[in-house]
Short mmCIF file of C-alpha atoms and ligand atoms in Angstrom, two decimals:
data_model
loop_
_atom_site.label_atom_id
_atom_site.label_comp_id
_atom_site.label_asym_id
_atom_site.label_seq_id
_atom_site.Cartn_x
_atom_site.Cartn_y
_atom_site.Cartn_z
CA MET A 77 3.23 -14.49 12.19
CA PRO A 78 0.26 -13.10 10.32
CA ILE A 79 -0.26 -9.37 10.04
CA VAL A 80 -2.99 -8.96 12.63
CA SER A 81 -4.09 -6.60 15.30
CA TYR A 82 -1.67 -6.79 18.15
CA SER A 83 -1.61 -5.50 21.66
CA GLY A 84 0.94 -7.80 23.17
CA PRO A 85 2.82 -7.93 26.41
CA ALA A 86 5.36 -5.32 27.47
CA ARG A 87 8.63 -6.16 25.78
CA ASP A 88 12.22 -5.14 26.01
CA TRP A 89 12.24 -3.55 22.56
CA ASP A 90 15.81 -2.24 22.99
CA ALA A 91 17.12 -5.74 23.63
CA LEU A 92 15.10 -7.10 20.70
CA ALA A 93 16.59 -4.40 18.43
CA VAL A 94 20.14 -5.32 19.42
CA ALA A 95 19.54 -9.04 18.91
CA LEU A 96 17.81 -8.41 15.56
CA ALA A 97 20.67 -6.28 14.32
CA ALA A 98 23.06 -9.13 15.12
CA ALA A 99 20.80 -11.68 13.41
CA MET A 100 20.43 -9.57 10.23
CA GLY A 101 24.08 -8.61 9.84
CA GLY A 102 25.94 -5.34 9.50
CA ALA A 103 24.58 -4.08 6.18
CA SER A 104 20.97 -4.06 7.42
CA ARG A 105 19.42 -1.38 9.60
CA VAL A 106 17.34 -1.70 12.75
CA ARG A 107 15.79 1.40 14.30
CA ARG A 108 13.74 2.02 17.41
CA GLU A 109 10.67 4.29 17.56
CA GLU A 110 10.83 5.25 13.91
CA PRO A 111 8.12 7.86 13.15
CA LEU A 112 5.82 6.39 10.52
CA GLY A 113 3.75 9.47 9.64
CA PRO A 114 6.47 10.92 7.38
CA ARG A 115 6.71 7.54 5.67
CA THR A 116 3.06 7.69 4.60
CA THR A 117 1.28 9.94 2.11
CA LEU A 118 -1.41 10.88 4.67
CA ARG A 119 1.32 11.92 7.09
CA VAL A 120 -0.37 11.00 10.36
CA GLY A 121 0.32 8.47 13.10
CA GLY A 122 2.92 7.36 15.61
CA ALA A 123 6.14 5.39 15.60
CA SER A 124 7.06 1.79 15.03
CA ARG A 125 8.62 0.02 18.01
CA LEU A 126 11.04 -1.65 15.56
CA PHE A 127 11.86 -0.56 12.03
CA LEU A 128 13.89 -2.88 9.84
CA GLU A 129 15.63 -2.29 6.53
CA PRO A 130 17.06 -5.65 5.49
CA ALA A 131 20.01 -5.43 3.14
CA ASP A 132 19.02 -8.53 1.18
CA ALA A 133 16.81 -11.63 1.18
CA ALA A 134 19.09 -13.54 3.56
CA ALA A 135 18.86 -10.73 6.12
CA LEU A 136 15.09 -10.55 5.67
CA ALA A 137 14.77 -14.31 6.22
CA SER A 138 16.89 -14.07 9.39
CA ALA A 139 14.70 -11.22 10.64
CA LEU A 140 11.47 -13.13 10.00
CA ARG A 141 12.74 -16.23 11.77
CA PHE A 142 13.89 -14.14 14.71
CA LEU A 143 10.56 -12.30 14.94
CA ARG A 144 8.61 -15.53 14.72
CA ALA A 145 10.62 -17.11 17.54
CA ALA A 146 10.17 -13.96 19.64
CA GLY A 147 6.43 -13.78 18.86
CA VAL A 148 6.70 -10.25 17.45
CA PRO A 149 4.37 -9.42 14.52
CA PHE A 150 5.81 -7.90 11.35
CA LEU A 151 4.28 -5.52 8.83
CA PRO A 152 5.77 -4.79 5.42
CA LEU A 153 5.73 -1.12 4.46
CA GLY A 154 5.86 0.13 0.88
CA ARG A 155 5.37 3.82 0.13
CA GLY A 156 2.70 4.06 2.84
CA SER A 157 0.16 5.38 0.34
CA ASN A 158 -2.72 3.20 1.45
CA LEU A 159 -2.21 3.39 5.18
CA LEU A 160 -3.57 5.10 8.25
CA VAL A 161 -1.06 4.70 11.07
CA PRO A 162 -2.68 4.86 14.55
CA ASP A 163 -1.47 7.66 16.83
CA GLU A 164 -0.03 5.09 19.24
CA GLY A 165 2.08 3.65 16.41
CA VAL A 166 2.75 0.00 15.76
CA ASP A 167 3.67 -2.56 18.42
CA GLY A 168 5.71 -4.72 16.12
CA ALA A 169 8.40 -4.68 13.47
CA VAL A 170 7.78 -2.64 10.34
CA ILE A 171 9.87 -3.90 7.44
CA ALA A 172 10.83 -1.60 4.57
CA LEU A 173 12.46 -2.89 1.38
CA GLU A 174 14.57 0.19 0.69
CA GLY A 175 17.45 0.61 -1.72
CA SER A 176 18.63 -0.73 -5.05
CA THR A 177 18.63 -4.41 -3.94
CA TRP A 178 14.86 -4.25 -3.77
CA SER A 179 14.07 -2.01 -6.74
CA ALA A 180 15.25 -3.98 -9.76
CA PHE A 181 13.85 -3.32 -13.22
CA THR A 182 15.26 -5.97 -15.55
CA PRO A 183 13.64 -6.45 -18.97
CA ASN A 184 13.98 -10.01 -20.25
CA GLY A 185 13.77 -9.05 -23.93
CA ASP A 186 10.56 -11.01 -24.52
CA GLY A 187 7.99 -8.44 -23.38
CA THR A 188 8.42 -9.39 -19.72
CA VAL A 189 10.31 -7.54 -17.01
CA TRP A 190 11.48 -8.47 -13.54
CA THR A 191 10.60 -5.80 -10.97
CA GLY A 192 11.67 -5.62 -7.34
CA ALA A 193 9.00 -5.12 -4.68
CA GLY A 194 10.58 -1.84 -3.56
CA LEU A 195 10.40 -0.26 -7.02
CA ARG A 196 8.07 2.74 -7.08
CA LEU A 197 5.27 2.53 -9.62
CA LYS A 198 6.27 5.92 -11.01
CA GLN A 199 9.78 4.61 -11.64
CA LEU A 200 8.35 1.45 -13.16
CA CYS A 201 6.35 3.54 -15.65
CA GLY A 202 9.34 5.71 -16.53
CA LEU A 203 11.64 2.74 -17.07
CA ALA A 204 8.99 0.78 -18.99
CA THR A 205 8.52 3.78 -21.29
CA LYS A 206 12.26 3.87 -22.05
CA ALA A 207 12.25 0.09 -22.62
CA GLY A 208 9.30 0.35 -25.04
CA LEU A 209 7.08 -1.74 -22.76
CA ALA A 210 3.47 -0.57 -22.96
CA GLY A 211 0.66 -1.59 -20.64
CA PHE A 212 1.83 -0.12 -17.34
CA GLU A 213 0.56 3.41 -17.96
CA PHE A 214 -2.45 3.01 -15.66
CA LEU A 215 -0.08 2.62 -12.69
CA GLU A 216 1.59 5.99 -13.19
CA GLY A 217 -0.44 8.10 -10.76
CA ILE A 218 -0.62 5.45 -8.04
CA PRO A 219 1.99 6.60 -5.52
CA GLY A 220 2.93 3.11 -4.28
CA THR A 221 5.54 0.41 -4.79
CA VAL A 222 5.35 -2.86 -6.70
CA GLY A 223 5.02 -4.74 -3.35
CA GLY A 224 2.16 -2.56 -2.14
CA ALA A 225 0.44 -2.71 -5.53
CA LEU A 226 0.60 -6.51 -5.49
CA ARG A 227 -0.78 -6.73 -1.94
CA MET A 228 -3.60 -4.31 -2.81
CA ASN A 229 -4.09 -5.50 -6.41
CA ALA A 230 -3.95 -1.79 -7.18
CA GLY A 231 -6.11 -0.67 -10.06
CA ALA A 232 -6.93 2.42 -12.07
CA MET A 233 -8.33 3.43 -15.46
CA GLY A 234 -9.72 -0.07 -16.01
CA GLY A 235 -6.41 -1.87 -15.35
CA TRP A 236 -5.37 -4.02 -12.37
CA MET A 237 -1.90 -4.93 -11.11
CA PHE A 238 -2.52 -8.63 -11.41
CA ASP A 239 -3.53 -8.19 -15.10
CA ARG A 240 0.18 -7.66 -15.71
CA VAL A 241 1.56 -10.36 -13.37
CA GLU A 242 3.16 -13.55 -14.64
CA GLU A 243 4.92 -14.64 -11.47
CA VAL A 244 5.49 -13.32 -7.96
CA GLU A 245 8.40 -14.17 -5.72
CA LEU A 246 7.49 -14.01 -2.06
CA MET A 247 8.95 -14.83 1.32
CA SER A 248 6.71 -16.67 3.75
CA ALA A 249 6.50 -15.69 7.39
CA GLU A 250 8.88 -18.62 8.04
CA GLY A 251 11.51 -17.06 5.78
CA GLU A 252 11.05 -19.46 2.83
CA VAL A 253 11.28 -18.00 -0.68
CA VAL A 254 8.86 -19.28 -3.33
CA ARG A 255 8.09 -18.16 -6.86
CA LEU A 256 4.46 -18.66 -7.78
CA PRO A 257 2.65 -18.28 -11.11
CA ARG A 258 -0.26 -15.86 -11.52
CA ALA A 259 -2.72 -18.78 -11.32
CA ALA A 260 -1.68 -19.50 -7.71
CA PHE A 261 -3.01 -16.12 -6.51
CA HIS A 262 -6.49 -15.33 -5.27
CA VAL A 263 -7.02 -11.67 -5.96
CA ASP A 264 -9.99 -9.37 -6.00
CA TYR A 265 -10.81 -5.75 -5.36
CA ARG A 266 -7.86 -4.29 -3.39
CA HIS A 267 -6.85 -7.67 -2.04
CA CYS A 268 -4.42 -10.54 -2.59
CA ARG A 269 -4.95 -13.45 -0.25
CA GLU A 270 -1.45 -14.98 -0.59
CA LEU A 271 0.24 -11.74 0.53
CA GLY A 272 -1.82 -11.47 3.72
CA ASP A 273 1.03 -12.90 5.80
CA ALA A 274 3.94 -13.00 3.36
CA ILE A 275 6.27 -10.44 1.85
CA ALA A 276 6.43 -9.93 -1.91
CA LEU A 277 10.07 -9.71 -3.04
CA GLY A 278 9.42 -9.03 -6.70
CA ALA A 279 7.30 -9.87 -9.70
CA GLN A 280 7.68 -10.82 -13.33
CA LEU A 281 5.34 -8.52 -15.23
CA ARG A 282 4.25 -8.73 -18.87
CA SER A 283 3.76 -5.82 -21.21
CA GLY A 284 0.28 -5.40 -22.68
CA ALA A 285 1.66 -5.17 -26.24
CA THR A 286 3.23 -7.91 -28.36
CA ALA A 287 5.87 -5.63 -29.94
CA ALA A 288 7.97 -2.75 -28.59
CA THR A 289 5.95 0.48 -28.43
CA PRO A 290 7.43 3.88 -29.29
CA ALA A 291 8.08 5.93 -26.14
CA GLU A 292 6.00 8.89 -27.46
CA GLU A 293 2.94 6.66 -27.67
CA ILE A 294 3.35 5.47 -24.09
CA VAL A 295 3.97 9.01 -22.85
CA ARG A 296 0.80 10.22 -24.60
CA GLN A 297 -1.28 7.62 -22.76
CA ILE A 298 0.38 8.47 -19.43
CA ASP A 299 -0.47 12.15 -20.01
CA VAL A 300 -4.12 11.34 -20.64
CA TYR A 301 -4.34 9.46 -17.33
CA ARG A 302 -2.36 12.14 -15.48
CA ARG A 303 -4.73 14.86 -16.65
CA LYS A 304 -7.75 12.82 -15.54
CA ARG A 305 -6.24 12.49 -12.05
CA GLN A 306 -5.27 16.14 -11.82
CA GLU A 307 -8.83 17.16 -12.65
CA SER A 308 -10.49 14.82 -10.16
CA GLN A 309 -8.15 14.38 -7.19
CA PRO A 310 -7.05 16.73 -4.41
CA ARG A 311 -3.42 17.84 -4.10
CA GLU A 312 -3.23 17.73 -0.28
CA ALA A 313 -1.80 14.82 1.70
CA SER A 314 -4.11 11.80 1.61
CA ALA A 315 -4.14 8.02 1.45
CA GLY A 316 -6.13 7.97 -1.78
CA CYS A 317 -9.69 6.65 -1.68
CA MET A 318 -10.72 6.08 1.92
CA PHE A 319 -13.60 3.68 1.18
CA LYS A 320 -14.07 0.82 -1.26
CA ASN A 321 -16.69 1.35 -3.92
CA PRO A 322 -19.77 -0.70 -3.01
CA PRO A 323 -20.69 -3.19 -5.77
CA GLY A 324 -22.07 -1.25 -8.76
CA ASP A 325 -21.77 2.09 -7.00
CA SER A 326 -19.25 4.80 -6.17
CA ALA A 327 -18.31 5.62 -2.58
CA GLY A 328 -17.36 9.16 -3.60
CA ARG A 329 -20.75 9.78 -5.21
CA LEU A 330 -22.62 8.49 -2.13
CA ILE A 331 -20.57 10.66 0.24
CA ASP A 332 -21.04 13.68 -2.01
CA GLN A 333 -24.81 13.13 -2.23
CA CYS A 334 -24.95 13.08 1.57
CA GLY A 335 -23.50 16.61 1.55
CA LEU A 336 -20.32 15.62 3.36
CA LYS A 337 -17.69 17.38 1.25
CA GLY A 338 -15.82 19.83 3.48
CA LEU A 339 -16.73 18.01 6.72
CA ARG A 340 -13.85 18.59 9.16
CA GLU A 341 -12.29 17.13 12.28
CA GLY A 342 -9.34 19.30 13.26
CA ALA A 343 -6.91 19.38 10.34
CA ALA A 344 -8.58 16.43 8.58
CA GLU A 345 -11.25 17.11 5.97
CA VAL A 346 -13.48 15.27 3.53
CA SER A 347 -11.98 16.73 0.38
CA PRO A 348 -14.19 19.27 -1.42
CA VAL A 349 -12.55 18.04 -4.65
CA HIS A 350 -13.22 14.30 -4.30
CA ALA A 351 -15.54 13.14 -1.51
CA ASN A 352 -13.83 9.76 -1.12
CA PHE A 353 -10.51 11.40 -0.14
CA ILE A 354 -9.81 12.48 3.43
CA VAL A 355 -7.06 15.07 3.31
CA ASN A 356 -4.63 16.27 5.95
CA HIS A 357 -4.20 20.04 5.88
CA GLY A 358 -1.14 19.69 8.13
CA GLY A 359 -0.82 18.31 11.63
CA ALA A 360 -3.91 16.07 11.56
CA THR A 361 -3.97 13.13 13.97
CA ALA A 362 -5.10 9.60 13.31
CA ALA A 363 -7.85 10.20 15.89
CA GLU A 364 -9.21 13.04 13.75
CA VAL A 365 -9.15 10.93 10.60
CA LEU A 366 -10.85 8.07 12.46
CA ALA A 367 -13.53 10.43 13.75
CA LEU A 368 -14.21 11.60 10.19
CA VAL A 369 -14.34 8.01 8.94
CA ARG A 370 -16.96 7.20 11.58
CA ARG A 371 -19.03 10.31 10.80
CA VAL A 372 -18.98 9.65 7.06
CA ARG A 373 -19.97 6.01 7.51
CA ALA A 374 -22.78 6.90 9.90
CA ALA A 375 -24.19 9.60 7.59
CA VAL A 376 -24.02 7.42 4.45
CA TYR A 377 -25.66 4.55 6.30
CA ALA A 378 -28.41 6.80 7.69
CA GLN A 379 -29.18 8.47 4.36
CA LYS A 380 -28.42 5.73 1.84
CA GLY A 381 -28.56 2.48 3.81
CA VAL A 382 -25.07 1.58 2.55
CA GLU A 383 -22.34 0.46 4.96
CA LEU A 384 -19.08 1.75 3.48
CA GLN A 385 -15.99 -0.39 4.06
CA PRO A 386 -12.57 1.26 4.38
CA GLU A 387 -10.13 0.70 1.54
CA VAL A 388 -7.28 2.33 3.43
CA LEU A 389 -5.67 -0.09 5.87
CA LEU A 390 -5.33 0.71 9.55
CA PHE A 391 -1.69 -0.25 10.02
CA GLY A 392 -1.25 -3.04 12.58
CA ARG A 393 -4.87 -2.86 13.72
CA ARG A 394 -8.30 -4.04 12.69
CA TRP A 395 -10.86 -1.49 11.58
CA GLU A 396 -13.54 -3.30 13.61
CA GLU A 397 -11.82 -2.09 16.79
CA TYR A 398 -12.35 1.51 15.74
CA LEU A 399 -15.59 1.70 13.73
C1 FAD B 195 -3.15 10.30 -4.26
C2 FAD B 195 -3.38 8.80 -4.22
C3 FAD B 195 -3.95 8.16 -5.31
C4 FAD B 195 -4.17 6.78 -5.29
N1 FAD B 195 -4.74 6.19 -6.37
C5 FAD B 195 -4.93 4.85 -6.35
C6 FAD B 195 -5.53 4.21 -7.49
O1 FAD B 195 -5.86 4.82 -8.50
N2 FAD B 195 -5.70 2.87 -7.43
C7 FAD B 195 -5.33 2.13 -6.34
O2 FAD B 195 -5.49 0.90 -6.36
N3 FAD B 195 -4.78 2.71 -5.26
C8 FAD B 195 -4.57 4.05 -5.24
N4 FAD B 195 -4.00 4.63 -4.15
C9 FAD B 195 -3.67 3.82 -2.97
C10 FAD B 195 -2.24 3.24 -2.96
O3 FAD B 195 -1.36 4.08 -3.67
C11 FAD B 195 -2.20 1.82 -3.50
O4 FAD B 195 -2.97 0.93 -2.74
C12 FAD B 195 -0.74 1.27 -3.56
O5 FAD B 195 -0.74 0.06 -4.25
C13 FAD B 195 -0.14 1.05 -2.18
O6 FAD B 195 1.24 0.78 -2.33
P1 FAD B 195 2.27 1.15 -1.19
O7 FAD B 195 3.61 0.71 -1.62
O8 FAD B 195 2.13 2.57 -0.81
O9 FAD B 195 1.75 0.21 -0.01
P2 FAD B 195 1.61 0.58 1.53
O10 FAD B 195 0.54 1.62 1.67
O11 FAD B 195 2.91 0.83 2.14
O12 FAD B 195 1.03 -0.79 2.09
C14 FAD B 195 -0.24 -1.25 1.68
C15 FAD B 195 -0.37 -2.72 2.12
O13 FAD B 195 0.57 -3.48 1.37
C16 FAD B 195 1.42 -4.20 2.25
N5 FAD B 195 2.73 -4.28 1.61
C17 FAD B 195 3.57 -3.28 1.24
N6 FAD B 195 4.67 -3.79 0.66
C18 FAD B 195 4.51 -5.14 0.65
C19 FAD B 195 5.30 -6.24 0.20
N7 FAD B 195 6.50 -6.06 -0.36
N8 FAD B 195 4.81 -7.49 0.36
C20 FAD B 195 3.60 -7.71 0.94
N9 FAD B 195 2.82 -6.72 1.40
C21 FAD B 195 3.27 -5.45 1.24
C22 FAD B 195 1.42 -3.39 3.54
O14 FAD B 195 1.76 -4.20 4.67
C23 FAD B 195 -0.02 -2.95 3.59
O15 FAD B 195 -0.81 -4.02 4.07
C24 FAD B 195 -3.79 6.01 -4.15
C25 FAD B 195 -3.19 6.67 -3.06
C26 FAD B 195 -2.98 8.04 -3.09
C27 FAD B 195 -2.33 8.70 -1.92
#
């Protein structure tokens, strides 16, 4: 079942949770009404009707088949660093790839490394540094997972996730596992078509250098990028850049030129540090963030004639319903 907006019929979620737990087996976890705000970097939003932590690929496949038969939509969750969770939560099954099964980092000795979808990008950079694998430094300050970075084709400092990809292993919504080469993927700015309704399980990544690189050299590059981020990005809770950069332009610059830095709705604010970040000063609601998003878009359209498109995803919903 594709990841789409969903407002389905009333369901017996408790009964579904019990049946799912049986289908996935004892080592997996199924929770009801799991609060999602704390699982995101913006820290707003409601709970997930079902929250699944499959122990392994077999359990995940069983879950997907069960959900498909029951007509319940699923949504993979990484680190939640590119998400706005609606206050009403998610009427579906959120699937988190948590634990060591999903966070492999296995160098192959030929400049490539196998990484699990649940591996955090920060960990990936640390482990790559120790293994002498250069080329992943640009990912260091992106607070996501390998799975989320693949889905978003995350990018920074001139590098893109898919620049480093050789192969991706994914599970289709039907529970089938396939391993596809880079050439099979259609990716562009913050998007990967093939992961729209599938779950990435892991990826074979290639270092940017032909020979092993001394750790000090990699660390030096990471420090350069880290300093750049520290100087330009707010420290408060956020989901990173709220809007995509329009072609040839910068969303942050447009918002700044419209005088919108510091605009507030409750505890949500257009960051005075970086205009394309909406920060949560503590206790903000999704409604407040949405109100700010609408005000920013309206002002930029009125003053600049540019219709900004959100980069942050509205979890389980379509932006069109809210803009
Ligand atoms: C302070 C800050 C700085 C940031 N800087 C950058 C930056 O420089 N560049 C950049 O590109 N982004 C940046 N981001 C945004 C975000 O970190 C990236 O988009 C990141 O790749 C999201 O990964 P995640 O694991 O958090 O995904 P999530 O936010 O959990 O999910 C994002 C999307 O990926 C899907 N997804 C998650 N896991 C999987 C999986 N295994 N298989 C299939 N789909 C999956 C989710 O369903 C959702 O659709 C920043 C965010 C913050 C808070």
